[in-house]
mmCIF file of C-alpha atoms in Angstrom:
data_model
loop_
_atom_site.group_PDB
_atom_site.id
_atom_site.type_symbol
_atom_site.label_atom_id
_atom_site.label_comp_id
_atom_site.label_asym_id
_atom_site.label_seq_id
_atom_site.Cartn_x
_atom_site.Cartn_y
_atom_site.Cartn_z
ATOM 1 C CA UNK A 185 24.172 -2.879 29.162
ATOM 2 C CA UNK A 186 22.590 -0.860 31.515
ATOM 3 C CA UNK A 187 19.256 0.596 33.029
ATOM 4 C CA UNK A 188 18.418 4.089 32.746
ATOM 5 C CA UNK A 189 16.039 5.576 35.372
ATOM 6 C CA UNK A 190 15.451 8.871 34.308
ATOM 7 C CA UNK A 191 15.038 10.532 30.760
ATOM 8 C CA UNK A 192 17.487 10.832 28.279
ATOM 9 C CA UNK A 193 17.985 14.743 26.514
ATOM 10 C CA UNK A 194 20.476 14.949 23.422
ATOM 11 C CA UNK A 195 20.332 18.782 23.338
ATOM 12 C CA UNK A 196 20.560 20.843 20.329
ATOM 13 C CA UNK A 197 23.461 19.952 17.646
ATOM 14 C CA UNK A 198 24.594 16.935 20.005
ATOM 15 C CA UNK A 199 26.489 14.069 18.274
ATOM 16 C CA UNK A 200 26.528 10.504 19.659
ATOM 17 C CA UNK A 201 28.037 7.635 18.781
ATOM 18 C CA UNK A 202 27.152 4.755 20.911
ATOM 19 C CA UNK A 203 29.624 1.564 20.799
ATOM 20 C CA UNK A 204 27.699 -1.519 21.083
ATOM 21 C CA UNK A 205 25.783 -1.936 23.930
ATOM 22 C CA UNK A 206 22.013 -1.724 25.795
ATOM 23 C CA UNK A 207 20.142 1.185 26.908
ATOM 24 C CA UNK A 208 17.034 -0.711 29.053
ATOM 25 C CA UNK A 209 13.811 0.910 30.988
ATOM 26 C CA UNK A 210 12.469 -1.628 32.741
ATOM 27 C CA UNK A 211 10.254 0.552 35.277
ATOM 28 C CA UNK A 212 8.403 4.093 34.946
ATOM 29 C CA UNK A 213 9.816 5.839 31.725
ATOM 30 C CA UNK A 214 7.420 6.438 29.438
ATOM 31 C CA UNK A 215 9.739 8.139 27.049
ATOM 32 C CA UNK A 216 13.545 6.597 26.872
ATOM 33 C CA UNK A 217 15.253 9.042 25.509
ATOM 34 C CA UNK A 218 14.190 12.539 23.125
ATOM 35 C CA UNK A 219 16.292 14.325 20.644
ATOM 36 C CA UNK A 220 16.861 17.720 19.696
ATOM 37 C CA UNK A 221 17.137 19.713 16.274
ATOM 38 C CA UNK A 222 20.472 19.259 14.828
ATOM 39 C CA UNK A 223 21.652 16.012 16.574
ATOM 40 C CA UNK A 224 23.459 13.458 14.600
ATOM 41 C CA UNK A 225 23.501 9.958 15.732
ATOM 42 C CA UNK A 226 25.603 7.299 14.833
ATOM 43 C CA UNK A 227 24.040 3.782 16.733
ATOM 44 C CA UNK A 228 25.207 0.527 17.504
ATOM 45 C CA UNK A 229 23.476 -0.417 20.415
ATOM 46 C CA UNK A 230 19.897 -0.988 21.607
ATOM 47 C CA UNK A 231 17.879 1.473 22.978
ATOM 48 C CA UNK A 232 14.918 -0.519 24.550
ATOM 49 C CA UNK A 233 11.376 1.310 26.678
ATOM 50 C CA UNK A 234 10.010 -2.331 28.278
ATOM 51 C CA UNK A 235 7.667 -0.491 29.892
ATOM 52 C CA UNK A 236 3.758 -2.026 30.017
ATOM 53 C CA UNK A 237 1.920 0.039 31.646
ATOM 54 C CA UNK A 238 -1.712 1.534 29.971
ATOM 55 C CA UNK A 239 0.246 3.865 28.084
ATOM 56 C CA UNK A 240 2.904 1.639 26.433
ATOM 57 C CA UNK A 241 6.372 2.747 26.912
ATOM 58 C CA UNK A 242 8.450 4.488 23.941
ATOM 59 C CA UNK A 243 11.911 4.363 22.659
ATOM 60 C CA UNK A 244 12.980 7.700 21.365
ATOM 61 C CA UNK A 245 10.955 11.192 20.232
ATOM 62 C CA UNK A 246 11.696 13.993 19.175
ATOM 63 C CA UNK A 247 12.556 16.874 21.668
ATOM 64 C CA UNK A 248 10.687 19.843 20.596
ATOM 65 C CA UNK A 249 7.968 21.101 18.015
ATOM 66 C CA UNK A 250 9.375 21.048 14.634
ATOM 67 C CA UNK A 251 12.618 19.350 14.890
ATOM 68 C CA UNK A 252 14.466 19.634 11.940
ATOM 69 C CA UNK A 253 18.300 18.992 10.280
ATOM 70 C CA UNK A 254 18.659 15.525 12.623
ATOM 71 C CA UNK A 255 20.188 12.667 11.651
ATOM 72 C CA UNK A 256 19.736 9.082 13.304
ATOM 73 C CA UNK A 257 21.480 6.496 11.828
ATOM 74 C CA UNK A 258 21.927 2.793 12.732
ATOM 75 C CA UNK A 259 20.495 1.121 15.964
ATOM 76 C CA UNK A 260 17.938 -0.604 17.423
ATOM 77 C CA UNK A 261 14.858 0.738 18.826
ATOM 78 C CA UNK A 262 12.243 -1.878 20.579
ATOM 79 C CA UNK A 263 9.308 0.006 22.725
ATOM 80 C CA UNK A 264 5.553 -1.633 23.607
ATOM 81 C CA UNK A 265 4.003 1.241 22.446
ATOM 82 C CA UNK A 266 6.147 2.542 19.924
ATOM 83 C CA UNK A 267 10.152 2.699 19.075
ATOM 84 C CA UNK A 268 9.668 5.435 17.157
ATOM 85 C CA UNK A 269 7.125 8.234 17.793
ATOM 86 C CA UNK A 270 6.527 12.287 16.925
ATOM 87 C CA UNK A 271 3.149 13.443 18.011
ATOM 88 C CA UNK A 272 1.383 16.614 17.943
ATOM 89 C CA UNK A 273 3.820 18.019 20.502
ATOM 90 C CA UNK A 274 6.693 16.581 19.630
ATOM 91 C CA UNK A 275 7.882 16.689 15.646
ATOM 92 C CA UNK A 276 10.205 15.734 12.752
ATOM 93 C CA UNK A 277 10.785 18.647 10.561
ATOM 94 C CA UNK A 278 13.444 19.982 7.527
ATOM 95 C CA UNK A 279 16.000 17.782 6.933
ATOM 96 C CA UNK A 280 15.554 15.136 9.101
ATOM 97 C CA UNK A 281 16.620 11.778 7.826
ATOM 98 C CA UNK A 282 15.901 8.444 9.999
ATOM 99 C CA UNK A 283 18.550 5.919 8.546
ATOM 100 C CA UNK A 284 19.450 2.279 8.468
ATOM 101 C CA UNK A 285 18.285 1.712 11.504
ATOM 102 C CA UNK A 286 15.311 -1.510 13.116
ATOM 103 C CA UNK A 287 11.908 -0.795 14.858
ATOM 104 C CA UNK A 288 10.394 -3.080 17.318
ATOM 105 C CA UNK A 289 6.896 -2.739 19.462
ATOM 106 C CA UNK A 290 4.913 -5.921 20.704
ATOM 107 C CA UNK A 291 2.141 -3.538 21.054
ATOM 108 C CA UNK A 292 1.493 -5.124 24.504
ATOM 109 C CA UNK A 293 0.365 -1.723 26.171
ATOM 110 C CA UNK A 294 -3.974 -1.679 26.675
ATOM 111 C CA UNK A 295 -4.330 2.153 26.198
ATOM 112 C CA UNK A 296 -8.619 2.309 24.877
ATOM 113 C CA UNK A 297 -8.177 3.811 21.341
ATOM 114 C CA UNK A 298 -4.391 4.425 20.279
ATOM 115 C CA UNK A 299 -2.207 3.334 17.545
ATOM 116 C CA UNK A 300 0.981 1.159 18.501
ATOM 117 C CA UNK A 301 3.897 -0.225 16.304
ATOM 118 C CA UNK A 302 7.384 0.458 15.054
ATOM 119 C CA UNK A 303 7.665 4.070 13.606
ATOM 120 C CA UNK A 304 5.108 7.043 13.471
ATOM 121 C CA UNK A 305 6.285 10.298 11.747
ATOM 122 C CA UNK A 306 4.069 13.640 11.926
ATOM 123 C CA UNK A 307 6.403 15.869 10.203
ATOM 124 C CA UNK A 308 6.591 19.600 10.482
ATOM 125 C CA UNK A 309 8.924 19.695 6.840
ATOM 126 C CA UNK A 310 10.549 17.588 4.859
ATOM 127 C CA UNK A 311 11.422 14.313 6.254
ATOM 128 C CA UNK A 312 12.502 11.249 5.229
ATOM 129 C CA UNK A 313 12.645 7.444 6.336
ATOM 130 C CA UNK A 314 15.500 4.635 4.481
ATOM 131 C CA UNK A 315 16.430 1.603 5.243
ATOM 132 C CA UNK A 316 14.481 0.706 7.571
ATOM 133 C CA UNK A 317 12.534 -2.315 9.030
ATOM 134 C CA UNK A 318 9.639 -2.430 11.212
ATOM 135 C CA UNK A 319 8.672 -6.116 12.974
ATOM 136 C CA UNK A 320 5.106 -5.382 15.238
ATOM 137 C CA UNK A 321 3.042 -7.910 17.023
ATOM 138 C CA UNK A 322 0.147 -7.791 18.908
ATOM 139 C CA UNK A 323 -0.110 -10.742 20.862
ATOM 140 C CA UNK A 324 -3.471 -12.145 22.031
ATOM 141 C CA UNK A 325 -4.498 -11.491 25.073
ATOM 142 C CA UNK A 326 -7.197 -8.539 26.378
ATOM 143 C CA UNK A 327 -6.621 -4.735 25.558
ATOM 144 C CA UNK A 328 -8.425 -1.822 23.396
ATOM 145 C CA UNK A 329 -5.633 -1.409 21.573
ATOM 146 C CA UNK A 330 -6.996 -0.159 17.974
ATOM 147 C CA UNK A 331 -4.029 -0.543 15.405
ATOM 148 C CA UNK A 332 -1.182 -1.466 14.964
ATOM 149 C CA UNK A 333 1.481 -0.452 12.300
ATOM 150 C CA UNK A 334 5.233 -0.990 11.226
ATOM 151 C CA UNK A 335 5.335 2.542 9.534
ATOM 152 C CA UNK A 336 2.638 5.451 9.912
ATOM 153 C CA UNK A 337 2.327 8.504 9.022
ATOM 154 C CA UNK A 338 -0.421 10.817 10.820
ATOM 155 C CA UNK A 339 -1.583 14.507 9.332
ATOM 156 C CA UNK A 340 0.755 17.123 8.496
ATOM 157 C CA UNK A 341 -0.196 21.298 9.694
ATOM 158 C CA UNK A 342 1.018 22.359 5.847
ATOM 159 C CA UNK A 343 0.268 20.891 2.630
ATOM 160 C CA UNK A 344 3.394 21.504 1.525
ATOM 161 C CA UNK A 345 5.318 19.023 3.726
ATOM 162 C CA UNK A 346 6.003 16.208 2.723
ATOM 163 C CA UNK A 347 7.276 12.629 4.467
ATOM 164 C CA UNK A 348 9.038 10.075 1.885
ATOM 165 C CA UNK A 349 10.004 6.318 3.055
ATOM 166 C CA UNK A 350 12.654 4.231 0.674
ATOM 167 C CA UNK A 351 13.423 1.062 0.517
ATOM 168 C CA UNK A 352 11.472 0.240 4.227
ATOM 169 C CA UNK A 353 9.851 -3.086 4.776
ATOM 170 C CA UNK A 354 7.232 -3.517 7.142
ATOM 171 C CA UNK A 355 6.672 -7.028 9.448
ATOM 172 C CA UNK A 356 3.462 -7.072 11.335
ATOM 173 C CA UNK A 357 1.403 -9.791 12.738
ATOM 174 C CA UNK A 358 -2.136 -9.165 15.179
ATOM 175 C CA UNK A 359 -3.863 -12.143 17.308
ATOM 176 C CA UNK A 360 -6.528 -9.445 18.539
ATOM 177 C CA UNK A 361 -9.843 -9.346 16.829
ATOM 178 C CA UNK A 362 -10.195 -5.830 17.820
ATOM 179 C CA UNK A 363 -7.189 -4.372 16.721
ATOM 180 C CA UNK A 364 -6.643 -3.727 13.373
ATOM 181 C CA UNK A 365 -2.653 -4.388 11.029
ATOM 182 C CA UNK A 366 -1.190 -2.120 8.402
ATOM 183 C CA UNK A 367 2.030 -1.911 7.373
ATOM 184 C CA UNK A 368 2.002 1.492 6.620
ATOM 185 C CA UNK A 369 -1.229 3.602 7.212
ATOM 186 C CA UNK A 370 -0.402 7.280 5.547
ATOM 187 C CA UNK A 371 -3.401 10.050 6.110
ATOM 188 C CA UNK A 372 -4.024 13.771 6.715
ATOM 189 C CA UNK A 373 -2.861 16.743 4.440
ATOM 190 C CA UNK A 374 0.516 17.081 2.949
ATOM 191 C CA UNK A 375 3.045 14.994 0.332
ATOM 192 C CA UNK A 376 5.218 11.582 0.275
ATOM 193 C CA UNK A 377 6.462 8.652 -1.485
ATOM 194 C CA UNK A 378 6.896 5.424 -0.986
ATOM 195 C CA UNK A 379 9.741 3.830 -2.971
ATOM 196 C CA UNK A 380 10.734 0.281 -3.127
ATOM 197 C CA UNK A 381 8.988 -0.836 -0.091
ATOM 198 C CA UNK A 382 8.011 -3.671 1.428
ATOM 199 C CA UNK A 383 5.275 -4.940 3.697
ATOM 200 C CA UNK A 384 4.114 -8.453 5.108
ATOM 201 C CA UNK A 385 0.904 -8.138 7.142
ATOM 202 C CA UNK A 386 -1.204 -11.222 8.588
ATOM 203 C CA UNK A 387 -4.325 -11.321 11.472
ATOM 204 C CA UNK A 388 -4.930 -14.809 12.922
ATOM 205 C CA UNK A 389 -7.822 -13.719 14.747
ATOM 206 C CA UNK A 390 -10.714 -13.078 11.905
ATOM 207 C CA UNK A 391 -9.423 -9.352 11.633
ATOM 208 C CA UNK A 392 -8.501 -6.647 9.353
ATOM 209 C CA UNK A 393 -4.939 -6.805 7.748
ATOM 210 C CA UNK A 394 -3.479 -4.109 5.307
ATOM 211 C CA UNK A 395 -0.171 -4.189 3.814
ATOM 212 C CA UNK A 396 -0.608 -0.446 2.564
ATOM 213 C CA UNK A 397 -3.423 1.767 3.700
ATOM 214 C CA UNK A 398 -3.082 5.064 1.730
ATOM 215 C CA UNK A 399 -5.813 7.591 2.736
ATOM 216 C CA UNK A 400 -6.180 11.687 2.757
ATOM 217 C CA UNK A 401 -7.682 14.937 4.657
ATOM 218 C CA UNK A 402 -11.258 15.600 4.453
ATOM 219 C CA UNK A 403 -10.424 19.453 4.767
ATOM 220 C CA UNK A 404 -7.009 20.498 2.592
ATOM 221 C CA UNK A 405 -4.918 18.362 0.040
ATOM 222 C CA UNK A 406 -3.303 15.508 0.056
ATOM 223 C CA UNK A 407 -0.951 13.759 -2.600
ATOM 224 C CA UNK A 408 1.269 10.297 -2.033
ATOM 225 C CA UNK A 409 3.137 8.121 -4.519
ATOM 226 C CA UNK A 410 4.134 4.499 -4.270
ATOM 227 C CA UNK A 411 6.943 3.204 -6.460
ATOM 228 C CA UNK A 412 7.409 -0.499 -6.954
ATOM 229 C CA UNK A 413 7.760 -2.505 -3.770
ATOM 230 C CA UNK A 414 5.846 -5.093 -2.648
ATOM 231 C CA UNK A 415 2.246 -5.216 -0.166
ATOM 232 C CA UNK A 416 0.492 -7.817 1.413
ATOM 233 C CA UNK A 417 -2.548 -8.538 3.682
ATOM 234 C CA UNK A 418 -3.359 -11.506 5.075
ATOM 235 C CA UNK A 419 -6.419 -12.764 6.938
ATOM 236 C CA UNK A 420 -7.693 -15.709 6.579
ATOM 237 C CA UNK A 421 -10.684 -15.399 8.292
ATOM 238 C CA UNK A 422 -11.154 -11.855 8.228
ATOM 239 C CA UNK A 423 -10.071 -9.066 5.867
ATOM 240 C CA UNK A 424 -7.104 -9.189 4.016
ATOM 241 C CA UNK A 425 -5.771 -6.243 1.034
ATOM 242 C CA UNK A 426 -2.727 -5.745 -0.436
ATOM 243 C CA UNK A 427 -2.944 -1.985 -1.061
ATOM 244 C CA UNK A 428 -6.198 0.004 0.124
ATOM 245 C CA UNK A 429 -6.090 3.635 -1.303
ATOM 246 C CA UNK A 430 -8.555 6.379 -0.579
ATOM 247 C CA UNK A 431 -9.302 9.547 -2.158
ATOM 248 C CA UNK A 432 -11.095 12.014 -0.309
ATOM 249 C CA UNK A 433 -13.497 14.730 -1.272
ATOM 250 C CA UNK A 434 -12.372 18.804 -0.645
ATOM 251 C CA UNK A 435 -13.660 21.639 -0.816
ATOM 252 C CA UNK A 436 -11.730 24.313 -1.925
ATOM 253 C CA UNK A 437 -10.141 22.716 -4.828
ATOM 254 C CA UNK A 438 -7.539 21.142 -2.935
ATOM 255 C CA UNK A 439 -7.548 18.131 -4.944
ATOM 256 C CA UNK A 440 -6.342 14.437 -3.252
ATOM 257 C CA UNK A 441 -4.623 12.691 -5.889
ATOM 258 C CA UNK A 442 -2.659 9.242 -5.212
ATOM 259 C CA UNK A 443 -0.709 7.716 -7.873
ATOM 260 C CA UNK A 444 0.135 4.205 -7.705
ATOM 261 C CA UNK A 445 3.159 3.350 -9.959
ATOM 262 C CA UNK A 446 4.644 -0.311 -10.842
ATOM 263 C CA UNK A 447 4.089 -2.187 -7.319
ATOM 264 C CA UNK A 448 2.688 -5.638 -6.919
ATOM 265 C CA UNK A 449 0.021 -6.812 -4.602
ATOM 266 C CA UNK A 450 -1.483 -9.020 -2.468
ATOM 267 C CA UNK A 451 -4.367 -9.738 -0.579
ATOM 268 C CA UNK A 452 -6.534 -12.715 0.386
ATOM 269 C CA UNK A 453 -9.902 -10.563 0.427
ATOM 270 C CA UNK A 454 -8.236 -8.058 -2.075
ATOM 271 C CA UNK A 455 -5.147 -7.224 -3.718
ATOM 272 C CA UNK A 456 -6.796 -3.897 -4.545
ATOM 273 C CA UNK A 457 -9.010 -1.790 -2.809
ATOM 274 C CA UNK A 458 -9.981 1.991 -4.246
ATOM 275 C CA UNK A 459 -12.014 3.899 -4.237
ATOM 276 C CA UNK A 460 -13.186 7.273 -3.896
ATOM 277 C CA UNK A 461 -15.219 9.000 -1.218
ATOM 278 C CA UNK A 462 -17.924 11.600 -2.677
ATOM 279 C CA UNK A 463 -18.228 12.936 -5.778
ATOM 280 C CA UNK A 464 -17.101 16.354 -5.045
ATOM 281 C CA UNK A 465 -13.319 14.202 -4.783
ATOM 282 C CA UNK A 466 -13.467 14.013 -9.247
ATOM 283 C CA UNK A 467 -15.058 17.329 -9.403
ATOM 284 C CA UNK A 468 -12.028 19.462 -7.582
ATOM 285 C CA UNK A 469 -9.134 17.108 -9.650
ATOM 286 C CA UNK A 470 -9.558 14.425 -7.121
ATOM 287 C CA UNK A 471 -7.756 10.803 -8.433
ATOM 288 C CA UNK A 472 -6.385 7.285 -7.606
ATOM 289 C CA UNK A 473 -4.200 6.037 -10.816
ATOM 290 C CA UNK A 474 -2.761 2.871 -11.256
ATOM 291 C CA UNK A 475 0.227 2.449 -13.152
ATOM 292 C CA UNK A 476 1.652 -0.961 -14.258
ATOM 293 C CA UNK A 477 0.170 -2.046 -11.144
ATOM 294 C CA UNK A 478 0.555 -6.772 -10.588
ATOM 295 C CA UNK A 479 -2.600 -8.154 -9.215
ATOM 296 C CA UNK A 480 -5.761 -10.130 -9.517
ATOM 297 C CA UNK A 481 -8.444 -9.352 -7.455
ATOM 298 C CA UNK A 482 -9.491 -5.301 -7.845
ATOM 299 C CA UNK A 483 -12.554 -4.439 -6.021
ATOM 300 C CA UNK A 484 -14.839 -3.151 -7.982
ATOM 301 C CA UNK A 485 -15.621 0.873 -6.500
ATOM 302 C CA UNK A 486 -18.464 1.997 -4.949
ATOM 303 C CA UNK A 487 -21.183 2.592 -7.056
ATOM 304 C CA UNK A 488 -21.813 6.265 -7.865
ATOM 305 C CA UNK A 489 -18.072 7.140 -6.833
ATOM 306 C CA UNK A 490 -15.649 5.270 -9.034
ATOM 307 C CA UNK A 491 -15.163 8.263 -11.741
ATOM 308 C CA UNK A 492 -11.589 9.096 -10.279
ATOM 309 C CA UNK A 493 -10.079 5.737 -10.258
ATOM 310 C CA UNK A 494 -8.599 4.931 -13.329
ATOM 311 C CA UNK A 495 -5.782 2.015 -14.582
ATOM 312 C CA UNK A 496 -3.066 2.215 -17.022
ATOM 313 C CA UNK A 497 -1.381 -1.046 -16.823
ATOM 314 C CA UNK A 498 -0.817 -1.880 -20.260
ATOM 315 C CA UNK A 499 -1.311 -5.915 -21.121
ATOM 316 C CA UNK A 500 -1.375 -8.462 -18.573
ATOM 317 C CA UNK A 501 -2.253 -12.180 -19.628
ATOM 318 C CA UNK A 502 -4.834 -13.979 -17.853
ATOM 319 C CA UNK A 503 -5.405 -16.986 -19.747
ATOM 320 C CA UNK A 504 -3.839 -19.572 -22.673
ATOM 321 C CA UNK A 505 -5.879 -21.778 -24.606
ATOM 322 C CA UNK A 506 -3.233 -24.003 -26.394
ATOM 323 C CA UNK A 507 -5.250 -27.145 -27.713
ATOM 324 C CA UNK A 508 -6.176 -27.776 -31.040
ATOM 325 C CA UNK A 509 -10.493 -28.044 -31.763
ATOM 326 C CA UNK A 510 -11.943 -29.083 -34.837
ATOM 327 C CA UNK A 511 -15.732 -29.140 -35.742
ATOM 328 C CA UNK A 512 -17.473 -32.104 -36.204
ATOM 329 C CA UNK A 513 -20.102 -32.298 -39.329
ATOM 330 C CA UNK A 514 -23.316 -29.633 -40.397
ATOM 331 C CA UNK A 515 -24.286 -27.214 -37.239
ATOM 332 C CA UNK A 516 -22.594 -25.038 -35.040
ATOM 333 C CA UNK A 517 -20.127 -26.636 -32.526
ATOM 334 C CA UNK A 518 -17.693 -24.226 -29.740
ATOM 335 C CA UNK A 519 -14.363 -24.787 -30.824
ATOM 336 C CA UNK A 520 -12.746 -22.938 -27.341
ATOM 337 C CA UNK A 521 -14.347 -21.091 -24.543
ATOM 338 C CA UNK A 522 -12.976 -19.007 -21.710
ATOM 339 C CA UNK A 523 -13.809 -17.768 -18.362
ATOM 340 C CA UNK A 524 -13.120 -14.111 -17.728
ATOM 341 C CA UNK A 525 -11.924 -13.719 -13.971
ATOM 342 C CA UNK A 526 -14.351 -11.244 -11.793
ATOM 343 C CA UNK A 527 -13.154 -7.932 -11.453
ATOM 344 C CA UNK A 528 -11.453 -8.114 -14.955
ATOM 345 C CA UNK A 529 -13.676 -4.767 -16.562
ATOM 346 C CA UNK A 530 -13.957 -3.038 -13.098
ATOM 347 C CA UNK A 531 -13.987 0.985 -14.426
ATOM 348 C CA UNK A 532 -14.491 2.575 -17.505
ATOM 349 C CA UNK A 533 -11.116 1.923 -19.944
ATOM 350 C CA UNK A 534 -10.423 -1.341 -19.001
ATOM 351 C CA UNK A 535 -9.917 -3.036 -21.795
ATOM 352 C CA UNK A 536 -9.980 -7.128 -22.379
ATOM 353 C CA UNK A 537 -8.381 -8.472 -25.553
ATOM 354 C CA UNK A 538 -8.598 -12.070 -27.035
ATOM 355 C CA UNK A 539 -7.082 -13.654 -30.260
ATOM 356 C CA UNK A 540 -7.308 -16.791 -31.664
ATOM 357 C CA UNK A 541 -6.280 -18.621 -34.918
ATOM 358 C CA UNK A 542 -8.453 -21.279 -37.135
ATOM 359 C CA UNK A 543 -7.673 -22.648 -39.834
ATOM 360 C CA UNK A 544 -9.869 -23.702 -42.603
ATOM 361 C CA UNK A 545 -9.765 -26.421 -45.287
ATOM 362 C CA UNK A 546 -10.396 -26.485 -48.720
ATOM 363 C CA UNK A 547 -14.073 -27.354 -49.361
ATOM 364 C CA UNK A 548 -14.788 -25.345 -52.547
ATOM 365 C CA UNK A 549 -18.855 -26.109 -52.158
ATOM 366 C CA UNK A 550 -19.078 -26.173 -48.746
ATOM 367 C CA UNK A 551 -19.482 -23.068 -46.612
ATOM 368 C CA UNK A 552 -18.169 -22.324 -43.174
ATOM 369 C CA UNK A 553 -19.360 -19.341 -40.932
ATOM 370 C CA UNK A 554 -16.764 -18.527 -37.644
ATOM 371 C CA UNK A 555 -18.672 -17.066 -34.942
ATOM 372 C CA UNK A 556 -17.325 -15.146 -31.387
ATOM 373 C CA UNK A 557 -19.307 -14.718 -28.403
ATOM 374 C CA UNK A 558 -18.901 -12.679 -25.023
ATOM 375 C CA UNK A 559 -21.543 -13.452 -22.473
ATOM 376 C CA UNK A 560 -24.102 -15.063 -24.723
ATOM 377 C CA UNK A 561 -23.903 -11.765 -27.329
ATOM 378 C CA UNK A 562 -22.249 -12.316 -30.686
ATOM 379 C CA UNK A 563 -19.158 -10.251 -31.803
ATOM 380 C CA UNK A 564 -17.804 -11.766 -34.674
ATOM 381 C CA UNK A 565 -19.928 -13.312 -37.719
ATOM 382 C CA UNK A 566 -17.804 -14.146 -40.974
ATOM 383 C CA UNK A 567 -21.342 -15.069 -42.880
ATOM 384 C CA UNK A 568 -20.640 -18.138 -44.849
ATOM 385 C CA UNK A 569 -17.680 -17.889 -46.617
ATOM 386 C CA UNK A 570 -15.990 -20.987 -48.630
ATOM 387 C CA UNK A 571 -12.699 -21.850 -49.032
ATOM 388 C CA UNK A 572 -10.744 -23.147 -52.103
ATOM 389 C CA UNK A 573 -7.990 -23.702 -50.294
ATOM 390 C CA UNK A 574 -6.757 -24.708 -46.917
ATOM 391 C CA UNK A 575 -6.013 -21.184 -45.045
ATOM 392 C CA UNK A 576 -5.599 -19.718 -41.702
ATOM 393 C CA UNK A 577 -7.595 -16.794 -40.479
ATOM 394 C CA UNK A 578 -6.858 -14.952 -37.267
ATOM 395 C CA UNK A 579 -10.484 -14.026 -34.909
ATOM 396 C CA UNK A 580 -9.244 -10.689 -32.546
ATOM 397 C CA UNK A 581 -11.897 -9.541 -30.206
ATOM 398 C CA UNK A 582 -11.391 -6.096 -28.198
ATOM 399 C CA UNK A 583 -13.304 -5.298 -25.400
ATOM 400 C CA UNK A 584 -13.357 -2.170 -23.838
ATOM 401 C CA UNK A 585 -16.005 -0.808 -20.829
ATOM 402 C CA UNK A 586 -17.809 2.435 -21.350
ATOM 403 C CA UNK A 587 -15.974 5.391 -22.286
ATOM 404 C CA UNK A 588 -11.699 5.790 -22.501
ATOM 405 C CA UNK A 589 -11.301 7.867 -19.007
#
């Protein structure tokens, strides 16, 4: 273990093999190390930037505006602002991969309006992060940090660029009311996917917590897909959302498309919150699709902007009534009733199905009548029927909101 007092810079094409140990910066360096294009870093040690000044400390950054074909594999990176970071001047680019690393951020800097976290990627090309773990905490105390993240994918310069996350995990907590907490935040133009990832986010100060916060650009095209995984946002006294997905409206036929496949989501306020910001978003092809997502609460999209939010979920069991109930004497008796959970029929095309079985006794002279209601409206009425022998009837109800998309 040794203390580094000057910036560590790896030239293009340098191979780095770090034995167990720690490189620590404790006083002056805003950035501990920069890495060049074509470097291959196979690491086992720790890179720690403990700077706790107004702008915090960063453990590792790219060295140029469009880094290419650099591989960072293994190692432990920790900073008080970011563990691994890229910004408008220093970016990861084509062929860059960050694999099997652990990134830790204490978010103890005090820079007003800043975003702090484990790993921020601003790409100039196609970038992959795989098998990474991010742990970010924002401890109680004063300060004006705007948001803390596990992973943050920010604005690209070209709609053809993409940043992909595979099998990554984010654990984020905040104890400061003014600081929002995100497992993943993705915005800007370009493309990307989040595959088999997990985020657990908690806020103990009645603040905002998002497992996944997915937005787009208001000026250009954006495309994002989420495959599998689990996203949780907990804020018992504030806003907790598992997945927040928003599609913005862009002029010039540049659609903003989100597709979410087979995920699980949980939030103390909403499991899923999805919305279109303007009617323009739908008119130019922007949409948010949910395929087979597992959740309980889905926020009703803002009135007038929900047309582009679509769900294709297959069947989801919301209740079972398994007791036998018989009618008593003449007149109509309620045999079974079930309260449908809120936000079950949120979007046009959503479907609710119910099925019951009724046993009719042998009463050749008596008449019987079966009715089914929804919200007080009669949906099924058999009229007067007689049974010359005991028999069973299946009663099936299918409700669909609006017109199928």
